[in-house]
Amino acid sequence: MSEYFIEPDDVESQVFDWGVLKWLGTPEVTGGDRFSAGVVKLEPGKGHERHTHPDSDEILYVLRGEGEQEVADETREITAGEMVFVPEGVEHGTVNTGWEPLLLLAVYAPPGPEEVLRELPECQIVPAGELPTEENIPETEEKP
């Protein structure tokens, strides 16, 4: 792996029942300690509950798809090309309202929330270079 160029296969996947996270830019990966950055893939109709990051600001940039974004008491539709700013400590949540995966670039400053996500009991870690499959994706109530 290059010090300057990181590919998705270079890092692990954090797999949840709502989607997958790939943290391509973290202190452990790049050595930089001012921010972390990764790609979030939310499956159609899926999302995550409202939550906060007490010590980090977050930027979400919509790469592909469409969804509904909540920040504090404001909710709006988001589509490719839009950016959302979430200040530290502000409740927020995202839901994919489209038919295709919703891809977001997420940036935390300072880094840290990605490690909190990694430690959640519902997080399944898929090693670098391996693809998330049905065998390593957490079960949901909707699966037969």
CSV table of C-alpha atoms in Angstrom, one decimal:
chain,number,residue,atom,x,y,z
A,1,MET,CA,0.0,0.0,0.0
A,2,SER,CA,1.3,3.4,-0.9
A,3,GLU,CA,1.7,6.2,1.7
A,4,TYR,CA,-0.3,8.5,-0.6
A,5,PHE,CA,-2.7,6.4,-2.6
A,6,ILE,CA,-5.2,4.1,-0.9
A,7,GLU,CA,-7.4,1.7,-2.7
A,8,PRO,CA,-10.6,0.1,-1.2
A,9,ASP,CA,-8.9,-3.3,-1.1
A,10,ASP,CA,-6.2,-1.9,1.2
A,11,VAL,CA,-8.5,-1.4,4.1
A,12,GLU,CA,-11.1,-3.5,6.0
A,13,SER,CA,-14.8,-3.1,5.7
A,14,GLN,CA,-17.1,-2.3,8.5
A,15,VAL,CA,-20.3,-4.2,7.7
A,16,PHE,CA,-23.7,-3.4,9.3
A,17,ASP,CA,-27.2,-4.6,8.4
A,18,TRP,CA,-27.8,-1.2,6.7
A,19,GLY,CA,-24.6,-1.0,4.7
A,20,VAL,CA,-20.8,-1.0,4.5
A,21,LEU,CA,-18.1,1.6,5.5
A,22,LYS,CA,-14.6,1.7,4.1
A,23,TRP,CA,-12.3,4.1,6.0
A,24,LEU,CA,-9.7,4.9,3.5
A,25,GLY,CA,-8.1,7.8,5.4
A,26,THR,CA,-7.5,7.3,9.1
A,27,PRO,CA,-4.5,7.9,11.3
A,28,GLU,CA,-3.7,4.2,11.1
A,29,VAL,CA,-3.8,4.1,7.3
A,30,THR,CA,-2.2,7.4,6.3
A,31,GLY,CA,-0.4,8.6,9.4
A,32,GLY,CA,-2.3,11.9,9.3
A,33,ASP,CA,-4.1,12.8,12.5
A,34,ARG,CA,-6.3,15.8,11.6
A,35,PHE,CA,-9.2,14.0,10.0
A,36,SER,CA,-10.6,10.6,8.8
A,37,ALA,CA,-12.4,9.9,5.6
A,38,GLY,CA,-14.2,7.0,4.1
A,39,VAL,CA,-17.0,5.8,1.8
A,40,VAL,CA,-20.4,4.9,3.3
A,41,LYS,CA,-22.7,2.6,1.2
A,42,LEU,CA,-26.3,2.6,2.4
A,43,GLU,CA,-28.5,-0.1,0.8
A,44,PRO,CA,-31.9,0.8,-0.7
A,45,GLY,CA,-34.5,1.5,2.0
A,46,LYS,CA,-31.8,1.3,4.7
A,47,GLY,CA,-30.4,3.8,7.1
A,48,HIS,CA,-29.0,4.3,10.5
A,49,GLU,CA,-30.6,5.8,13.6
A,50,ARG,CA,-30.0,9.3,14.7
A,51,HIS,CA,-26.8,9.7,16.5
A,52,THR,CA,-24.1,12.2,17.5
A,53,HIS,CA,-20.4,12.5,17.3
A,54,PRO,CA,-19.6,14.5,20.6
A,55,ASP,CA,-16.1,15.5,19.6
A,56,SER,CA,-16.0,15.6,15.8
A,57,ASP,CA,-17.5,17.7,13.0
A,58,GLU,CA,-18.7,15.6,10.0
A,59,ILE,CA,-19.0,16.4,6.4
A,60,LEU,CA,-21.1,14.1,4.1
A,61,TYR,CA,-20.7,14.5,0.4
A,62,VAL,CA,-23.2,12.6,-1.8
A,63,LEU,CA,-21.4,10.6,-4.5
A,64,ARG,CA,-24.3,8.6,-5.9
A,65,GLY,CA,-27.9,8.0,-5.2
A,66,GLU,CA,-30.6,9.8,-3.2
A,67,GLY,CA,-31.7,9.8,0.4
A,68,GLU,CA,-33.2,11.7,3.3
A,69,GLN,CA,-30.8,13.5,5.6
A,70,GLU,CA,-31.7,14.7,9.1
A,71,VAL,CA,-29.5,17.2,10.9
A,72,ALA,CA,-30.9,18.6,14.2
A,73,ASP,CA,-34.5,19.5,13.5
A,74,GLU,CA,-34.1,19.9,9.8
A,75,THR,CA,-34.8,17.1,7.2
A,76,ARG,CA,-34.3,17.2,3.5
A,77,GLU,CA,-33.8,15.1,0.4
A,78,ILE,CA,-30.2,14.8,-0.7
A,79,THR,CA,-28.8,13.8,-4.1
A,80,ALA,CA,-25.4,13.4,-5.8
A,81,GLY,CA,-23.3,16.5,-5.7
A,82,GLU,CA,-24.6,17.9,-2.4
A,83,MET,CA,-22.7,18.3,0.8
A,84,VAL,CA,-24.0,18.1,4.4
A,85,PHE,CA,-22.2,19.7,7.4
A,86,VAL,CA,-22.9,18.2,10.8
A,87,PRO,CA,-21.3,20.1,13.7
A,88,GLU,CA,-20.0,18.1,16.7
A,89,GLY,CA,-22.7,17.0,19.1
A,90,VAL,CA,-25.6,17.5,16.7
A,91,GLU,CA,-28.0,14.6,16.2
A,92,HIS,CA,-28.3,13.4,12.6
A,93,GLY,CA,-29.3,10.4,10.5
A,94,THR,CA,-29.4,9.2,6.9
A,95,VAL,CA,-31.8,6.9,5.0
A,96,ASN,CA,-31.5,5.7,1.4
A,97,THR,CA,-34.8,6.6,-0.3
A,98,GLY,CA,-33.7,5.4,-3.8
A,99,TRP,CA,-33.5,2.1,-5.6
A,100,GLU,CA,-29.7,2.0,-5.8
A,101,PRO,CA,-27.1,2.2,-3.2
A,102,LEU,CA,-26.5,5.6,-1.7
A,103,LEU,CA,-22.8,6.4,-1.6
A,104,LEU,CA,-21.4,9.1,0.6
A,105,LEU,CA,-17.9,10.4,1.3
A,106,ALA,CA,-17.8,10.9,5.1
A,107,VAL,CA,-15.1,13.1,6.7
A,108,TYR,CA,-14.6,13.5,10.5
A,109,ALA,CA,-12.5,16.2,12.0
A,110,PRO,CA,-10.8,15.3,14.3
A,111,PRO,CA,-10.8,11.5,13.6
A,112,GLY,CA,-12.3,9.1,16.1
A,113,PRO,CA,-16.0,8.2,15.3
A,114,GLU,CA,-14.8,5.5,12.9
A,115,GLU,CA,-13.2,3.7,15.8
A,116,VAL,CA,-16.4,4.0,17.8
A,117,LEU,CA,-18.3,2.4,14.9
A,118,ARG,CA,-15.8,-0.4,14.7
A,119,GLU,CA,-16.4,-1.3,18.3
A,120,LEU,CA,-20.2,-1.5,18.1
A,121,PRO,CA,-21.5,-5.1,18.7
A,122,GLU,CA,-23.5,-5.0,15.4
A,123,CYS,CA,-20.3,-4.2,13.4
A,124,GLN,CA,-18.8,-7.1,11.4
A,125,ILE,CA,-15.3,-6.5,10.3
A,126,VAL,CA,-14.3,-7.9,6.9
A,127,PRO,CA,-10.5,-8.0,6.4
A,128,ALA,CA,-8.8,-5.9,3.8
A,129,GLY,CA,-8.9,-7.5,0.4
A,130,GLU,CA,-12.1,-9.5,1.1
A,131,LEU,CA,-15.5,-8.6,-0.2
A,132,PRO,CA,-18.5,-8.5,2.1
A,133,THR,CA,-20.7,-11.5,1.3
A,134,GLU,CA,-23.9,-13.0,2.7
A,135,GLU,CA,-21.9,-15.1,5.1
A,136,ASN,CA,-20.3,-12.1,6.8
A,137,ILE,CA,-23.1,-9.6,6.7
A,138,PRO,CA,-25.1,-9.4,10.0
A,139,GLU,CA,-28.5,-11.0,9.9
A,140,THR,CA,-31.6,-8.7,9.9
A,141,GLU,CA,-35.2,-9.4,10.7
A,142,GLU,CA,-36.1,-9.1,7.0
A,143,LYS,CA,-33.9,-12.0,5.8
A,144,PRO,CA,-35.7,-15.4,5.6
